[in-house]
């Protein structure tokens, strides 16, 4: 008996539709969209596809203020998506996969209030860090049973189960291992420059710690970020500007290839992190491993799968917030040149075995199978 093809809407904040199918463009941040499309009918919706909403009177402004300050809920998003044309767009699908915190909370509320009939898969990554407000979590315990909650991080899954008292599915985040791959030439792409690389923009990067830890005798450190860095950088620390996730398709390809070249040319990659339940640094870490490079990463609660990511096997962990711990791992790689290629080879194998886009699709299809057994899926 053939399974029903569902209409699955992938709801993103922005900047995803133009990525899909762009020549040479890595599909890391599409959450399995293309691969799931082999089994179900898929569509991308983005926040800008929906009509805007503005408060019509003081009462609505007051309600929005109260919702945020009392419950940590952005009620303006709720108002926006309950407009008729927006609800119709959402209900055009059988299932909506939503991958950002604000939109996920909003759609979970609308599902609970029966404003949205489509099934909601709330990929709740980073929601555990959204707020410590007990009223928010009390509300979420009532709301979330009407949606299927998932996360990219096993650490966050454990925390969400504790806070919500619900099962939480593992949404495997894979990388485009065909794009992010080792250099084919023996010399890589270093062009004779010896450097270490750090990449990323999210708020949980700890560049202050990284710069503080970087001793004068260490090689050049290139930091690819748009995030703030200390005003005075040491002579052996350099900011590199890269916006491969912005602009038109041609620019995407140019910047993505440039970033891949930086990975390939680096001696190793450091991903400095602040403690968090979210899997901060995950995409950079997997791109690093896929390129066959050694990785040093903060040992945060949000490490996505400790059964797979193991210190000394496919990465090196340091203790978040501790300069000496980070320096210990950096100096291990600087002093023992044989460790980097060993970690890189095992890291590449780890991606191929656990974290490709096909692995992402497998996890999404399992989630969709769970939804199909629920009464709410429309026949």
PDB file of N, CA and C in Angstrom, residues 235-331:
ATOM      1  N   UNK A 235      48.475  41.210  16.866  1.00  0.00           N
ATOM      2  CA  UNK A 235      49.001  41.174  15.495  1.00  0.00           C
ATOM      3  C   UNK A 235      48.738  39.860  14.776  1.00  0.00           C
ATOM      4  N   UNK A 236      48.604  38.762  15.525  1.00  0.00           N
ATOM      5  CA  UNK A 236      48.387  37.462  14.891  1.00  0.00           C
ATOM      6  C   UNK A 236      46.917  37.041  14.894  1.00  0.00           C
ATOM      7  N   UNK A 237      46.016  38.020  14.991  1.00  0.00           N
ATOM      8  CA  UNK A 237      44.574  37.767  14.884  1.00  0.00           C
ATOM      9  C   UNK A 237      44.000  38.699  13.830  1.00  0.00           C
ATOM     10  N   UNK A 238      43.228  38.153  12.898  1.00  0.00           N
ATOM     11  CA  UNK A 238      42.715  38.928  11.763  1.00  0.00           C
ATOM     12  C   UNK A 238      41.238  38.618  11.534  1.00  0.00           C
ATOM     13  N   UNK A 239      40.444  39.664  11.346  1.00  0.00           N
ATOM     14  CA  UNK A 239      39.044  39.470  10.970  1.00  0.00           C
ATOM     15  C   UNK A 239      38.950  39.284   9.453  1.00  0.00           C
ATOM     16  N   UNK A 240      38.118  38.323   9.037  1.00  0.00           N
ATOM     17  CA  UNK A 240      37.841  38.092   7.625  1.00  0.00           C
ATOM     18  C   UNK A 240      36.350  38.256   7.409  1.00  0.00           C
ATOM     19  N   UNK A 241      35.968  39.053   6.425  1.00  0.00           N
ATOM     20  CA  UNK A 241      34.557  39.267   6.116  1.00  0.00           C
ATOM     21  C   UNK A 241      34.098  38.249   5.090  1.00  0.00           C
ATOM     22  N   UNK A 242      32.991  37.578   5.384  1.00  0.00           N
ATOM     23  CA  UNK A 242      32.406  36.619   4.439  1.00  0.00           C
ATOM     24  C   UNK A 242      30.913  36.567   4.668  1.00  0.00           C
ATOM     25  N   UNK A 243      30.135  36.660   3.617  1.00  0.00           N
ATOM     26  CA  UNK A 243      28.669  36.656   3.709  1.00  0.00           C
ATOM     27  C   UNK A 243      28.076  35.672   2.717  1.00  0.00           C
ATOM     28  N   UNK A 244      28.537  34.421   2.776  1.00  0.00           N
ATOM     29  CA  UNK A 244      28.096  33.457   1.770  1.00  0.00           C
ATOM     30  C   UNK A 244      26.605  33.153   1.857  1.00  0.00           C
ATOM     31  N   UNK A 245      25.981  33.486   2.984  1.00  0.00           N
ATOM     32  CA  UNK A 245      24.553  33.213   3.126  1.00  0.00           C
ATOM     33  C   UNK A 245      23.695  34.413   2.741  1.00  0.00           C
ATOM     34  N   UNK A 246      24.301  35.460   2.166  1.00  0.00           N
ATOM     35  CA  UNK A 246      23.559  36.653   1.798  1.00  0.00           C
ATOM     36  C   UNK A 246      23.699  36.907   0.298  1.00  0.00           C
ATOM     37  N   UNK A 247      22.853  37.794  -0.229  1.00  0.00           N
ATOM     38  CA  UNK A 247      23.016  38.258  -1.607  1.00  0.00           C
ATOM     39  C   UNK A 247      22.359  37.365  -2.631  1.00  0.00           C
ATOM     40  N   UNK A 248      22.733  37.566  -3.919  1.00  0.00           N
ATOM     41  CA  UNK A 248      22.113  36.791  -4.988  1.00  0.00           C
ATOM     42  C   UNK A 248      22.801  35.438  -5.138  1.00  0.00           C
ATOM     43  N   UNK A 249      22.264  34.598  -6.038  1.00  0.00           N
ATOM     44  CA  UNK A 249      22.758  33.234  -6.173  1.00  0.00           C
ATOM     45  C   UNK A 249      24.211  33.195  -6.607  1.00  0.00           C
ATOM     46  N   UNK A 250      24.606  34.063  -7.513  1.00  0.00           N
ATOM     47  CA  UNK A 250      25.993  34.073  -7.968  1.00  0.00           C
ATOM     48  C   UNK A 250      26.932  34.401  -6.816  1.00  0.00           C
ATOM     49  N   UNK A 251      26.519  35.348  -5.974  1.00  0.00           N
ATOM     50  CA  UNK A 251      27.345  35.721  -4.823  1.00  0.00           C
ATOM     51  C   UNK A 251      27.400  34.579  -3.825  1.00  0.00           C
ATOM     52  N   UNK A 252      26.273  33.861  -3.662  1.00  0.00           N
ATOM     53  CA  UNK A 252      26.258  32.698  -2.787  1.00  0.00           C
ATOM     54  C   UNK A 252      27.395  31.753  -3.167  1.00  0.00           C
ATOM     55  N   UNK A 253      27.450  31.415  -4.445  1.00  0.00           N
ATOM     56  CA  UNK A 253      28.412  30.430  -4.905  1.00  0.00           C
ATOM     57  C   UNK A 253      29.834  30.917  -4.661  1.00  0.00           C
ATOM     58  N   UNK A 254      30.098  32.172  -4.991  1.00  0.00           N
ATOM     59  CA  UNK A 254      31.434  32.733  -4.811  1.00  0.00           C
ATOM     60  C   UNK A 254      31.858  32.701  -3.349  1.00  0.00           C
ATOM     61  N   UNK A 255      30.984  33.166  -2.445  1.00  0.00           N
ATOM     62  CA  UNK A 255      31.331  33.227  -1.033  1.00  0.00           C
ATOM     63  C   UNK A 255      31.392  31.841  -0.403  1.00  0.00           C
ATOM     64  N   UNK A 256      30.517  30.934  -0.815  1.00  0.00           N
ATOM     65  CA  UNK A 256      30.550  29.576  -0.272  1.00  0.00           C
ATOM     66  C   UNK A 256      31.849  28.888  -0.652  1.00  0.00           C
ATOM     67  N   UNK A 257      32.264  29.036  -1.895  1.00  0.00           N
ATOM     68  CA  UNK A 257      33.525  28.437  -2.322  1.00  0.00           C
ATOM     69  C   UNK A 257      34.707  29.084  -1.607  1.00  0.00           C
ATOM     70  N   UNK A 258      34.605  30.387  -1.378  1.00  0.00           N
ATOM     71  CA  UNK A 258      35.672  31.082  -0.657  1.00  0.00           C
ATOM     72  C   UNK A 258      35.798  30.553   0.764  1.00  0.00           C
ATOM     73  N   UNK A 259      34.653  30.362   1.414  1.00  0.00           N
ATOM     74  CA  UNK A 259      34.678  29.843   2.774  1.00  0.00           C
ATOM     75  C   UNK A 259      35.227  28.416   2.794  1.00  0.00           C
ATOM     76  N   UNK A 260      34.821  27.614   1.826  1.00  0.00           N
ATOM     77  CA  UNK A 260      35.359  26.258   1.736  1.00  0.00           C
ATOM     78  C   UNK A 260      36.880  26.281   1.572  1.00  0.00           C
ATOM     79  N   UNK A 261      37.371  27.216   0.760  1.00  0.00           N
ATOM     80  CA  UNK A 261      38.812  27.359   0.595  1.00  0.00           C
ATOM     81  C   UNK A 261      39.507  27.709   1.901  1.00  0.00           C
ATOM     82  N   UNK A 262      38.869  28.537   2.726  1.00  0.00           N
ATOM     83  CA  UNK A 262      39.440  28.891   4.021  1.00  0.00           C
ATOM     84  C   UNK A 262      39.505  27.685   4.949  1.00  0.00           C
ATOM     85  N   UNK A 263      38.444  26.874   4.946  1.00  0.00           N
ATOM     86  CA  UNK A 263      38.478  25.631   5.724  1.00  0.00           C
ATOM     87  C   UNK A 263      39.650  24.757   5.282  1.00  0.00           C
ATOM     88  N   UNK A 264      39.723  24.550   3.981  1.00  0.00           N
ATOM     89  CA  UNK A 264      40.723  23.630   3.449  1.00  0.00           C
ATOM     90  C   UNK A 264      42.156  24.088   3.721  1.00  0.00           C
ATOM     91  N   UNK A 265      42.365  25.403   3.700  1.00  0.00           N
ATOM     92  CA  UNK A 265      43.715  25.919   3.877  1.00  0.00           C
ATOM     93  C   UNK A 265      44.170  26.024   5.320  1.00  0.00           C
ATOM     94  N   UNK A 266      43.239  25.912   6.273  1.00  0.00           N
ATOM     95  CA  UNK A 266      43.583  26.095   7.682  1.00  0.00           C
ATOM     96  C   UNK A 266      44.299  24.876   8.245  1.00  0.00           C
ATOM     97  N   UNK A 267      45.151  25.128   9.246  1.00  0.00           N
ATOM     98  CA  UNK A 267      45.777  24.006   9.936  1.00  0.00           C
ATOM     99  C   UNK A 267      44.716  23.232  10.721  1.00  0.00           C
ATOM    100  N   UNK A 268      43.862  23.949  11.412  1.00  0.00           N
ATOM    101  CA  UNK A 268      42.704  23.362  12.084  1.00  0.00           C
ATOM    102  C   UNK A 268      41.720  24.476  12.369  1.00  0.00           C
ATOM    103  N   UNK A 269      40.521  24.127  12.861  1.00  0.00           N
ATOM    104  CA  UNK A 269      39.443  25.094  13.098  1.00  0.00           C
ATOM    105  C   UNK A 269      39.082  25.073  14.580  1.00  0.00           C
ATOM    106  N   UNK A 270      38.896  26.264  15.144  1.00  0.00           N
ATOM    107  CA  UNK A 270      38.456  26.420  16.537  1.00  0.00           C
ATOM    108  C   UNK A 270      37.063  27.050  16.538  1.00  0.00           C
ATOM    109  N   UNK A 271      36.141  26.435  17.269  1.00  0.00           N
ATOM    110  CA  UNK A 271      34.796  26.991  17.403  1.00  0.00           C
ATOM    111  C   UNK A 271      34.563  27.315  18.877  1.00  0.00           C
ATOM    112  N   UNK A 272      34.809  28.583  19.273  1.00  0.00           N
ATOM    113  CA  UNK A 272      34.689  28.975  20.683  1.00  0.00           C
ATOM    114  C   UNK A 272      33.235  29.256  21.047  1.00  0.00           C
ATOM    115  N   UNK A 273      32.753  28.648  22.112  1.00  0.00           N
ATOM    116  CA  UNK A 273      31.330  28.728  22.439  1.00  0.00           C
ATOM    117  C   UNK A 273      31.098  29.090  23.895  1.00  0.00           C
ATOM    118  N   UNK A 274      30.012  29.829  24.122  1.00  0.00           N
ATOM    119  CA  UNK A 274      29.502  30.049  25.461  1.00  0.00           C
ATOM    120  C   UNK A 274      28.562  28.898  25.807  1.00  0.00           C
ATOM    121  N   UNK A 275      28.431  28.603  27.087  1.00  0.00           N
ATOM    122  CA  UNK A 275      27.561  27.509  27.508  1.00  0.00           C
ATOM    123  C   UNK A 275      26.119  27.769  27.072  1.00  0.00           C
ATOM    124  N   UNK A 276      25.483  26.752  26.502  1.00  0.00           N
ATOM    125  CA  UNK A 276      24.110  26.879  26.001  1.00  0.00           C
ATOM    126  C   UNK A 276      23.543  25.505  25.715  1.00  0.00           C
ATOM    127  N   UNK A 277      22.216  25.392  25.771  1.00  0.00           N
ATOM    128  CA  UNK A 277      21.556  24.145  25.394  1.00  0.00           C
ATOM    129  C   UNK A 277      21.442  23.991  23.877  1.00  0.00           C
ATOM    130  N   UNK A 278      21.457  25.088  23.156  1.00  0.00           N
ATOM    131  CA  UNK A 278      21.314  24.996  21.708  1.00  0.00           C
ATOM    132  C   UNK A 278      22.609  24.468  21.093  1.00  0.00           C
ATOM    133  N   UNK A 279      22.542  23.814  19.932  1.00  0.00           N
ATOM    134  CA  UNK A 279      23.746  23.279  19.298  1.00  0.00           C
ATOM    135  C   UNK A 279      24.513  24.356  18.551  1.00  0.00           C
ATOM    136  N   UNK A 280      24.935  25.362  19.277  1.00  0.00           N
ATOM    137  CA  UNK A 280      25.678  26.461  18.675  1.00  0.00           C
ATOM    138  C   UNK A 280      26.943  25.915  18.014  1.00  0.00           C
ATOM    139  N   UNK A 281      27.257  26.435  16.837  1.00  0.00           N
ATOM    140  CA  UNK A 281      28.458  26.001  16.132  1.00  0.00           C
ATOM    141  C   UNK A 281      28.305  24.719  15.346  1.00  0.00           C
ATOM    142  N   UNK A 282      27.106  24.160  15.308  1.00  0.00           N
ATOM    143  CA  UNK A 282      26.919  22.849  14.682  1.00  0.00           C
ATOM    144  C   UNK A 282      27.230  22.855  13.192  1.00  0.00           C
ATOM    145  N   UNK A 283      26.698  23.836  12.466  1.00  0.00           N
ATOM    146  CA  UNK A 283      26.914  23.833  11.017  1.00  0.00           C
ATOM    147  C   UNK A 283      28.388  24.013  10.685  1.00  0.00           C
ATOM    148  N   UNK A 284      29.073  24.917  11.387  1.00  0.00           N
ATOM    149  CA  UNK A 284      30.503  25.122  11.156  1.00  0.00           C
ATOM    150  C   UNK A 284      31.290  23.869  11.519  1.00  0.00           C
ATOM    151  N   UNK A 285      30.930  23.243  12.621  1.00  0.00           N
ATOM    152  CA  UNK A 285      31.627  22.026  13.042  1.00  0.00           C
ATOM    153  C   UNK A 285      31.511  20.936  11.986  1.00  0.00           C
ATOM    154  N   UNK A 286      30.311  20.735  11.466  1.00  0.00           N
ATOM    155  CA  UNK A 286      30.114  19.675  10.479  1.00  0.00           C
ATOM    156  C   UNK A 286      30.781  20.014   9.151  1.00  0.00           C
ATOM    157  N   UNK A 287      30.762  21.281   8.773  1.00  0.00           N
ATOM    158  CA  UNK A 287      31.487  21.686   7.565  1.00  0.00           C
ATOM    159  C   UNK A 287      32.986  21.436   7.732  1.00  0.00           C
ATOM    160  N   UNK A 288      33.498  21.726   8.934  1.00  0.00           N
ATOM    161  CA  UNK A 288      34.900  21.474   9.241  1.00  0.00           C
ATOM    162  C   UNK A 288      35.246  19.994   9.083  1.00  0.00           C
ATOM    163  N   UNK A 289      34.437  19.142   9.711  1.00  0.00           N
ATOM    164  CA  UNK A 289      34.683  17.705   9.639  1.00  0.00           C
ATOM    165  C   UNK A 289      34.565  17.200   8.211  1.00  0.00           C
ATOM    166  N   UNK A 290      33.568  17.702   7.488  1.00  0.00           N
ATOM    167  CA  UNK A 290      33.371  17.266   6.112  1.00  0.00           C
ATOM    168  C   UNK A 290      34.557  17.633   5.233  1.00  0.00           C
ATOM    169  N   UNK A 291      35.226  18.740   5.540  1.00  0.00           N
ATOM    170  CA  UNK A 291      36.407  19.169   4.791  1.00  0.00           C
ATOM    171  C   UNK A 291      37.672  18.446   5.260  1.00  0.00           C
ATOM    172  N   UNK A 292      37.509  17.510   6.194  1.00  0.00           N
ATOM    173  CA  UNK A 292      38.647  16.728   6.650  1.00  0.00           C
ATOM    174  C   UNK A 292      39.604  17.486   7.530  1.00  0.00           C
ATOM    175  N   UNK A 293      39.091  18.448   8.299  1.00  0.00           N
ATOM    176  CA  UNK A 293      39.935  19.272   9.159  1.00  0.00           C
ATOM    177  C   UNK A 293      39.680  18.965  10.634  1.00  0.00           C
ATOM    178  N   UNK A 294      40.733  19.104  11.431  1.00  0.00           N
ATOM    179  CA  UNK A 294      40.618  18.907  12.878  1.00  0.00           C
ATOM    180  C   UNK A 294      39.813  20.044  13.492  1.00  0.00           C
ATOM    181  N   UNK A 295      39.006  19.698  14.487  1.00  0.00           N
ATOM    182  CA  UNK A 295      38.091  20.650  15.117  1.00  0.00           C
ATOM    183  C   UNK A 295      38.315  20.703  16.616  1.00  0.00           C
ATOM    184  N   UNK A 296      38.440  21.924  17.137  1.00  0.00           N
ATOM    185  CA  UNK A 296      38.365  22.179  18.581  1.00  0.00           C
ATOM    186  C   UNK A 296      37.067  22.923  18.831  1.00  0.00           C
ATOM    187  N   UNK A 297      36.265  22.442  19.775  1.00  0.00           N
ATOM    188  CA  UNK A 297      34.945  23.042  20.008  1.00  0.00           C
ATOM    189  C   UNK A 297      34.621  23.032  21.492  1.00  0.00           C
ATOM    190  N   UNK A 298      33.866  24.048  21.934  1.00  0.00           N
ATOM    191  CA  UNK A 298      33.449  24.120  23.328  1.00  0.00           C
ATOM    192  C   UNK A 298      32.539  22.961  23.706  1.00  0.00           C
ATOM    193  N   UNK A 299      32.786  22.373  24.864  1.00  0.00           N
ATOM    194  CA  UNK A 299      32.028  21.210  25.329  1.00  0.00           C
ATOM    195  C   UNK A 299      30.749  21.675  26.035  1.00  0.00           C
ATOM    196  N   UNK A 300      29.824  22.226  25.250  1.00  0.00           N
ATOM    197  CA  UNK A 300      28.595  22.807  25.790  1.00  0.00           C
ATOM    198  C   UNK A 300      27.516  21.739  25.985  1.00  0.00           C
ATOM    199  N   UNK A 301      26.472  22.101  26.718  1.00  0.00           N
ATOM    200  CA  UNK A 301      25.352  21.181  26.911  1.00  0.00           C
ATOM    201  C   UNK A 301      24.656  20.864  25.593  1.00  0.00           C
ATOM    202  N   UNK A 302      24.777  21.778  24.618  1.00  0.00           N
ATOM    203  CA  UNK A 302      24.087  21.615  23.347  1.00  0.00           C
ATOM    204  C   UNK A 302      24.821  20.783  22.311  1.00  0.00           C
ATOM    205  N   UNK A 303      25.932  20.132  22.677  1.00  0.00           N
ATOM    206  CA  UNK A 303      26.560  19.222  21.714  1.00  0.00           C
ATOM    207  C   UNK A 303      25.499  18.234  21.244  1.00  0.00           C
ATOM    208  N   UNK A 304      25.341  18.126  19.928  1.00  0.00           N
ATOM    209  CA  UNK A 304      24.153  17.501  19.360  1.00  0.00           C
ATOM    210  C   UNK A 304      24.046  16.006  19.604  1.00  0.00           C
ATOM    211  N   UNK A 305      25.170  15.301  19.699  1.00  0.00           N
ATOM    212  CA  UNK A 305      25.067  13.864  19.936  1.00  0.00           C
ATOM    213  C   UNK A 305      26.388  13.357  20.524  1.00  0.00           C
ATOM    214  N   UNK A 306      26.409  13.146  21.816  1.00  0.00           N
ATOM    215  CA  UNK A 306      27.639  12.733  22.481  1.00  0.00           C
ATOM    216  C   UNK A 306      28.001  11.280  22.202  1.00  0.00           C
ATOM    217  N   UNK A 307      27.059  10.515  21.701  1.00  0.00           N
ATOM    218  CA  UNK A 307      27.386   9.149  21.302  1.00  0.00           C
ATOM    219  C   UNK A 307      28.259   9.139  20.055  1.00  0.00           C
ATOM    220  N   UNK A 308      28.168  10.216  19.269  1.00  0.00           N
ATOM    221  CA  UNK A 308      28.905  10.295  18.010  1.00  0.00           C
ATOM    222  C   UNK A 308      30.103  11.232  18.130  1.00  0.00           C
ATOM    223  N   UNK A 309      29.887  12.419  18.688  1.00  0.00           N
ATOM    224  CA  UNK A 309      30.967  13.407  18.830  1.00  0.00           C
ATOM    225  C   UNK A 309      31.779  13.069  20.076  1.00  0.00           C
ATOM    226  N   UNK A 310      33.033  12.625  19.864  1.00  0.00           N
ATOM    227  CA  UNK A 310      33.846  12.132  20.977  1.00  0.00           C
ATOM    228  C   UNK A 310      35.219  12.793  20.989  1.00  0.00           C
ATOM    229  N   UNK A 311      35.576  13.284  22.157  1.00  0.00           N
ATOM    230  CA  UNK A 311      36.870  13.935  22.352  1.00  0.00           C
ATOM    231  C   UNK A 311      38.001  12.959  22.052  1.00  0.00           C
ATOM    232  N   UNK A 312      38.929  13.409  21.225  1.00  0.00           N
ATOM    233  CA  UNK A 312      40.084  12.597  20.894  1.00  0.00           C
ATOM    234  C   UNK A 312      39.861  11.631  19.760  1.00  0.00           C
ATOM    235  N   UNK A 313      38.608  11.478  19.329  1.00  0.00           N
ATOM    236  CA  UNK A 313      38.305  10.584  18.211  1.00  0.00           C
ATOM    237  C   UNK A 313      38.033  11.368  16.935  1.00  0.00           C
ATOM    238  N   UNK A 314      37.050  12.271  16.990  1.00  0.00           N
ATOM    239  CA  UNK A 314      36.730  13.061  15.794  1.00  0.00           C
ATOM    240  C   UNK A 314      36.719  14.564  16.075  1.00  0.00           C
ATOM    241  N   UNK A 315      37.047  14.948  17.289  1.00  0.00           N
ATOM    242  CA  UNK A 315      37.143  16.371  17.650  1.00  0.00           C
ATOM    243  C   UNK A 315      37.895  16.473  18.965  1.00  0.00           C
ATOM    244  N   UNK A 316      38.173  17.705  19.371  1.00  0.00           N
ATOM    245  CA  UNK A 316      38.738  17.970  20.687  1.00  0.00           C
ATOM    246  C   UNK A 316      37.813  18.940  21.405  1.00  0.00           C
ATOM    247  N   UNK A 317      37.427  18.604  22.623  1.00  0.00           N
ATOM    248  CA  UNK A 317      36.595  19.481  23.437  1.00  0.00           C
ATOM    249  C   UNK A 317      37.469  20.304  24.385  1.00  0.00           C
ATOM    250  N   UNK A 318      37.030  21.538  24.645  1.00  0.00           N
ATOM    251  CA  UNK A 318      37.608  22.316  25.740  1.00  0.00           C
ATOM    252  C   UNK A 318      36.453  22.771  26.633  1.00  0.00           C
ATOM    253  N   UNK A 319      36.770  23.166  27.862  1.00  0.00           N
ATOM    254  CA  UNK A 319      35.746  23.595  28.812  1.00  0.00           C
ATOM    255  C   UNK A 319      35.342  25.042  28.522  1.00  0.00           C
ATOM    256  N   UNK A 320      34.074  25.302  28.215  1.00  0.00           N
ATOM    257  CA  UNK A 320      33.627  26.669  27.894  1.00  0.00           C
ATOM    258  C   UNK A 320      33.994  27.650  29.003  1.00  0.00           C
ATOM    259  N   UNK A 321      34.462  28.834  28.584  1.00  0.00           N
ATOM    260  CA  UNK A 321      34.782  29.887  29.535  1.00  0.00           C
ATOM    261  C   UNK A 321      36.158  29.780  30.161  1.00  0.00           C
ATOM    262  N   UNK A 322      36.924  28.737  29.831  1.00  0.00           N
ATOM    263  CA  UNK A 322      38.222  28.520  30.471  1.00  0.00           C
ATOM    264  C   UNK A 322      39.345  28.660  29.446  1.00  0.00           C
ATOM    265  N   UNK A 323      40.085  29.755  29.572  1.00  0.00           N
ATOM    266  CA  UNK A 323      41.168  30.048  28.637  1.00  0.00           C
ATOM    267  C   UNK A 323      42.201  28.929  28.622  1.00  0.00           C
ATOM    268  N   UNK A 324      42.597  28.445  29.804  1.00  0.00           N
ATOM    269  CA  UNK A 324      43.643  27.434  29.893  1.00  0.00           C
ATOM    270  C   UNK A 324      43.225  26.141  29.198  1.00  0.00           C
ATOM    271  N   UNK A 325      41.964  25.790  29.315  1.00  0.00           N
ATOM    272  CA  UNK A 325      41.476  24.571  28.673  1.00  0.00           C
ATOM    273  C   UNK A 325      41.546  24.685  27.156  1.00  0.00           C
ATOM    274  N   UNK A 326      41.163  25.845  26.629  1.00  0.00           N
ATOM    275  CA  UNK A 326      41.249  26.063  25.184  1.00  0.00           C
ATOM    276  C   UNK A 326      42.708  26.043  24.731  1.00  0.00           C
ATOM    277  N   UNK A 327      43.577  26.714  25.468  1.00  0.00           N
ATOM    278  CA  UNK A 327      44.995  26.748  25.105  1.00  0.00           C
ATOM    279  C   UNK A 327      45.603  25.342  25.111  1.00  0.00           C
ATOM    280  N   UNK A 328      45.172  24.516  26.030  1.00  0.00           N
ATOM    281  CA  UNK A 328      45.693  23.144  26.103  1.00  0.00           C
ATOM    282  C   UNK A 328      45.409  22.378  24.815  1.00  0.00           C
ATOM    283  N   UNK A 329      44.181  22.540  24.283  1.00  0.00           N
ATOM    284  CA  UNK A 329      43.821  21.825  23.058  1.00  0.00           C
ATOM    285  C   UNK A 329      44.524  22.433  21.840  1.00  0.00           C
ATOM    286  N   UNK A 330      44.631  23.753  21.816  1.00  0.00           N
ATOM    287  CA  UNK A 330      45.336  24.409  20.710  1.00  0.00           C
ATOM    288  C   UNK A 330      46.783  23.948  20.662  1.00  0.00           C
ATOM    289  N   UNK A 331      47.434  23.934  21.808  1.00  0.00           N
ATOM    290  CA  UNK A 331      48.853  23.563  21.853  1.00  0.00           C
ATOM    291  C   UNK A 331      49.062  22.088  21.558  1.00  0.00           C
TER     292      UNK A 331
END
